[in-house]
XYZ file of C-alpha atoms in Angstrom:
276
model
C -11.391 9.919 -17.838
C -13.599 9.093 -15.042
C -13.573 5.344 -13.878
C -17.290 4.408 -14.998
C -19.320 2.818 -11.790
C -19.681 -0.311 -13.954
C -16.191 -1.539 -13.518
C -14.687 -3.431 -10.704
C -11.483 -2.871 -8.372
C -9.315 -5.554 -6.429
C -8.237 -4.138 -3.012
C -5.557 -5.833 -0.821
C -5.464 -5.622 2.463
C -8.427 -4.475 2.791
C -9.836 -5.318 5.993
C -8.254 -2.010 8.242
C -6.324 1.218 7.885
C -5.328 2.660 4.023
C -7.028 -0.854 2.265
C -10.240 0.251 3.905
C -10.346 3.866 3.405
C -9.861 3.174 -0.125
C -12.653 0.602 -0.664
C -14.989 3.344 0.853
C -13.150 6.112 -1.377
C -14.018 3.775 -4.482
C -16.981 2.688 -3.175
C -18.338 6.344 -3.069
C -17.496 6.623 -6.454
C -20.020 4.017 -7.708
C -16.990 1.292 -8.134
C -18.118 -2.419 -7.200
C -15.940 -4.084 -5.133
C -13.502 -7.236 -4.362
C -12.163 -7.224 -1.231
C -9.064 -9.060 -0.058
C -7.251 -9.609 3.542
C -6.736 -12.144 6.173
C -9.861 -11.690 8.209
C -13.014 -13.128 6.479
C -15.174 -11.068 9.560
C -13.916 -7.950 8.667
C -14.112 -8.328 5.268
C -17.917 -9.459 5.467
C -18.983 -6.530 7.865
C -17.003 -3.642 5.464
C -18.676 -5.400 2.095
C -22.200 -5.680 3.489
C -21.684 -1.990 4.892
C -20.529 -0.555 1.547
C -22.974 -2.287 -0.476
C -25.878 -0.642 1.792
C -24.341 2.831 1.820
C -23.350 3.144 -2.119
C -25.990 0.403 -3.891
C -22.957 -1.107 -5.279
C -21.585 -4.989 -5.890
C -19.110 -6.625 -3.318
C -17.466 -9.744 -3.448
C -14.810 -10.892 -0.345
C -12.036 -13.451 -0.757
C -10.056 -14.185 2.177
C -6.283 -14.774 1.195
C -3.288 -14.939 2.590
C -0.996 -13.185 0.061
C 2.379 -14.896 2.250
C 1.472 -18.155 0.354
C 3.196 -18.254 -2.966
C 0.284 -19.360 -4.752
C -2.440 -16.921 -2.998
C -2.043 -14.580 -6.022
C -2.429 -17.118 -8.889
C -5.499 -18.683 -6.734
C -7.271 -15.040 -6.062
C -7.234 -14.587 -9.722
C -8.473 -18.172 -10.334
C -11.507 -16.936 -8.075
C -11.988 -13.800 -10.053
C -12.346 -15.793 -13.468
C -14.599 -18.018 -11.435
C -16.657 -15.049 -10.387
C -17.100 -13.624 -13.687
C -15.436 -11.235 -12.639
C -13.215 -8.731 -14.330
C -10.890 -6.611 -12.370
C -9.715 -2.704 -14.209
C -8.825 -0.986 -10.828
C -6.242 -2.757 -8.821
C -5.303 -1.467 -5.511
C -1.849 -3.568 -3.840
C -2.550 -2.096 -0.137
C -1.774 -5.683 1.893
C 1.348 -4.695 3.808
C 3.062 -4.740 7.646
C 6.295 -3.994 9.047
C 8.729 -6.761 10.571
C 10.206 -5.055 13.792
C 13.685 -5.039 14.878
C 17.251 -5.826 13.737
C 17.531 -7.997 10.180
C 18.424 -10.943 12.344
C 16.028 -10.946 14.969
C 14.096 -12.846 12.685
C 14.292 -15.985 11.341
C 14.622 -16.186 7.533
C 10.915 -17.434 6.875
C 9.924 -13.974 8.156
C 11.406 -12.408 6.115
C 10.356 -14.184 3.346
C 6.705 -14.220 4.128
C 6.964 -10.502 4.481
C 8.814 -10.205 0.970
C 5.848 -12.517 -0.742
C 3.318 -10.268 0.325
C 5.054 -6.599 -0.137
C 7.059 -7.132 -3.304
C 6.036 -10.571 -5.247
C 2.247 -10.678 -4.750
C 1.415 -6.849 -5.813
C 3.898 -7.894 -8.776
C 2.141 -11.093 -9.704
C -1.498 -9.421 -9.226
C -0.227 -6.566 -11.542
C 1.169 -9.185 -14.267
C -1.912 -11.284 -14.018
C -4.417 -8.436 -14.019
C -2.361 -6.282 -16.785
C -3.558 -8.506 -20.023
C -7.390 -7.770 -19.441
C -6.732 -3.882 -19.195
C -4.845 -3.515 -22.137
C -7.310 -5.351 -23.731
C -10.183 -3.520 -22.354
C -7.861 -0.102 -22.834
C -8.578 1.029 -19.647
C -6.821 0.107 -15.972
C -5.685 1.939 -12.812
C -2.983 0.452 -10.792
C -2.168 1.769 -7.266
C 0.785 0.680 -5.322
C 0.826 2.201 -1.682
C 4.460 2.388 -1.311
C 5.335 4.954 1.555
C 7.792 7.961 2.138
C 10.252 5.882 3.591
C 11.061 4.357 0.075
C 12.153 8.462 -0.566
C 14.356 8.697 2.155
C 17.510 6.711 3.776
C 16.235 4.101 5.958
C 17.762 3.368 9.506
C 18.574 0.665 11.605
C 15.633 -2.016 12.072
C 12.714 -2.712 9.695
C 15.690 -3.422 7.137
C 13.599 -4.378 4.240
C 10.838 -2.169 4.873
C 11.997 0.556 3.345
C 13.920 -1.266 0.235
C 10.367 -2.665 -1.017
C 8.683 0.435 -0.622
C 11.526 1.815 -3.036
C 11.249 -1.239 -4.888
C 7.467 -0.622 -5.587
C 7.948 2.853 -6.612
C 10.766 1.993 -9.492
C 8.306 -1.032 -10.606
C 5.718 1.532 -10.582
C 7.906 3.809 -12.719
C 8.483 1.593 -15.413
C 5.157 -0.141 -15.701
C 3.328 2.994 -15.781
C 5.919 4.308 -18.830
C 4.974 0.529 -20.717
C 1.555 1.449 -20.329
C 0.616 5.428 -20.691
C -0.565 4.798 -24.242
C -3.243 2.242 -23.178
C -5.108 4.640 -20.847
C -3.888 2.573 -17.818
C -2.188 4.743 -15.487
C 0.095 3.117 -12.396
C 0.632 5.375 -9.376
C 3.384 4.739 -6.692
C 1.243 6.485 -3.690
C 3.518 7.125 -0.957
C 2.270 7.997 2.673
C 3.865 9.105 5.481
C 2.472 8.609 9.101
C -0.607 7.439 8.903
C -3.653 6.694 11.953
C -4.065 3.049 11.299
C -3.447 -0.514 12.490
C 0.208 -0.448 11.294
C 2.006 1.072 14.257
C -0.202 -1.436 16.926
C 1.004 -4.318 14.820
C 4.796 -3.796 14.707
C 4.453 -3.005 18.161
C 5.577 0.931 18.124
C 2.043 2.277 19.349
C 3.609 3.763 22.627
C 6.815 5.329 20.358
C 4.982 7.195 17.288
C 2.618 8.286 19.460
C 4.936 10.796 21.117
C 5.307 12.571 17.368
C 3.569 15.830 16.572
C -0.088 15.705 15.188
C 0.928 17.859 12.485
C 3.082 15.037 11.047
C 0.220 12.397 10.398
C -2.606 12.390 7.865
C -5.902 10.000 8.149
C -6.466 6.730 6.265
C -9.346 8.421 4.734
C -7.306 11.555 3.618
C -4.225 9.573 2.121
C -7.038 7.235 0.048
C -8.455 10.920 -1.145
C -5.541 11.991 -2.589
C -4.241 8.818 -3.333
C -6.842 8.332 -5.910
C -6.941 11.488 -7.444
C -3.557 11.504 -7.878
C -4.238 7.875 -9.673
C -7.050 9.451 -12.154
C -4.629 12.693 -12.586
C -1.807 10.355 -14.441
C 0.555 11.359 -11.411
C 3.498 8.096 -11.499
C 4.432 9.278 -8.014
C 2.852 11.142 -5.310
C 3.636 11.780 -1.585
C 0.747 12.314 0.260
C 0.608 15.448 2.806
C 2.569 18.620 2.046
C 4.912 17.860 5.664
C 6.155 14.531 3.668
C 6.612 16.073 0.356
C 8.511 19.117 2.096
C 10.728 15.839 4.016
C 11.116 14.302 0.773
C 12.566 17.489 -0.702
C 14.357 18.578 2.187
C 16.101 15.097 2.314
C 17.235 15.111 -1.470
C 19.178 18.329 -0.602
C 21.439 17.210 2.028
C 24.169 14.933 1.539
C 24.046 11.183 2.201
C 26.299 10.826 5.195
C 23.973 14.011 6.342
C 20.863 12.624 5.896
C 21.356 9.249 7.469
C 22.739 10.474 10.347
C 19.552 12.457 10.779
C 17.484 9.917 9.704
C 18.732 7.332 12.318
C 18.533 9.723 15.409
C 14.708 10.416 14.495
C 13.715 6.977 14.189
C 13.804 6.714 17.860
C 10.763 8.062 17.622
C 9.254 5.515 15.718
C 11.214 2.149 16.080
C 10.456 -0.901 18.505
C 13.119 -1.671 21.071
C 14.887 -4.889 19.572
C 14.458 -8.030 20.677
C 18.471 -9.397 20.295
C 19.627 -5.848 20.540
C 18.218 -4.085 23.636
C 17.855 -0.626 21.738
C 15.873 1.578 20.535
C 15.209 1.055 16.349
């Protein structure tokens, strides 16, 4: 079943990168729109330009999903709004560079609010009105590194990706019957804002073009893999051929392999002095 253009989808993080390529996949589709991120500018320019391209709605609300009560206060808004939300995309996400304790604690925590508790919260707060409505779609961009042993730096990176693919897991078995299919969609390298904002621009871009995949293509099959019923899906043949290739060797095996690659694609650390 088709999602019919009358209904409405939350995006997170929708200002750049994978948020914006799939507020322009839905968009296409006929799907109004309310669009979520940090930069109000952004937001404004992508609503006004979607709603002149695809005669759809679009509403913005800036939020900062690090605040503990962003979530409850975005769906506050909605009710406001009138407005009903059956397609939820949790896309607001970044990377916190270097060694675990380059950081101070509140760091970490902000990035743990936004990656793991808000798309949680949005999901529990959102859930009621699509089982009511017997319809919902629930997308959480996760990413291949949540399928593969993570290396030194960007320690909790690669737990909440894995985190958001179990959740997914589960809450798509509690909710097949109800027509409301949940979709871990997991990326690999992707062209976006990511890499400039965790500061490993200069590293990744030394990796094979082969390896990477578009915004715009990962949103593609991102979604159909959503409206197929898929509960998991790698995006890109390369990463599902890494996910399977990784499975097959042994632990000790694969991290070893893991952490001499992510030279390629880890910061230099701040308290360390080496490449992550």
């Amino acid at each position: 079943m088709n999602a019919p253009a009358s209904r409405w989808a939350l995006v997170t993080g929708a200002s750049a990168g994978i948020g914006e390529a799939f507020a322009r996949e839905l968009a296409g589709k006929g799907i109004h729109l309310v669009l979520t991120a940090r930069r109000e500018d952004r937001l404004t320019a992508l609503a006004e330009d979607l709603r002149s391209r695809h005669d759809i709605r679009t509403e913005t609300i800036a939020a900062d999903l690090a605040r503990p009560d962003a979530s409850a206060r975005l769906c506050e808004e909605l009710d406001r709004r009138g407005i009903t939300i059956d397609i939820l995309i949790n896309n607001a996400g970044y990377g916190v560079p270097g060694h675990y304790l380059a950081q101070p604690w509140t760091v970490h925590a902000d990035f743990l609010q936004v990656l793991v508790t808000a798309p949680c919260e949005l999901a529990y707060r959102l859930l009621p009105g699509m089982q009511r409505r017997g319809y919902g779609r629930i997308a959480n961009i996760a990413s291949l590194a949540g399928h593969v042993p993570s290396s030194a730096g960007h320690a909790m990176y690669a737990a909440s990706k894995a985190f958001l693919i179990k959740f997914s897991q589960s809450l798509a078995l509690e909710n097949r019957d109800k027509d409301i299919r949940v979709c871990a969609v997991c990326p690999g390298f992707t062209f976006s804002e990511f890499h400039d904002v965790t500061g490993a621009r200069a590293q990744v871009s030394t990796m094979p073009r082969w390896m990477w995949m578009t915004s715009e293509e990962v949103a593609r099959e991102g979604w159909s893999a959503v409206e197929r019923g898929d509960i998991v899906h790698v995006t890109g043949r390369v990463n599902r051929l890494i996910k399977t290739l990784i499975k097959l060797l042994p632990d000790r095996l694969a991290l070893n392999l893991v952490q001499r690659r992510s030279k390629s694609y880890r910061v230099m650390d701040p308290q360390q002095g080496t490449a992550e």
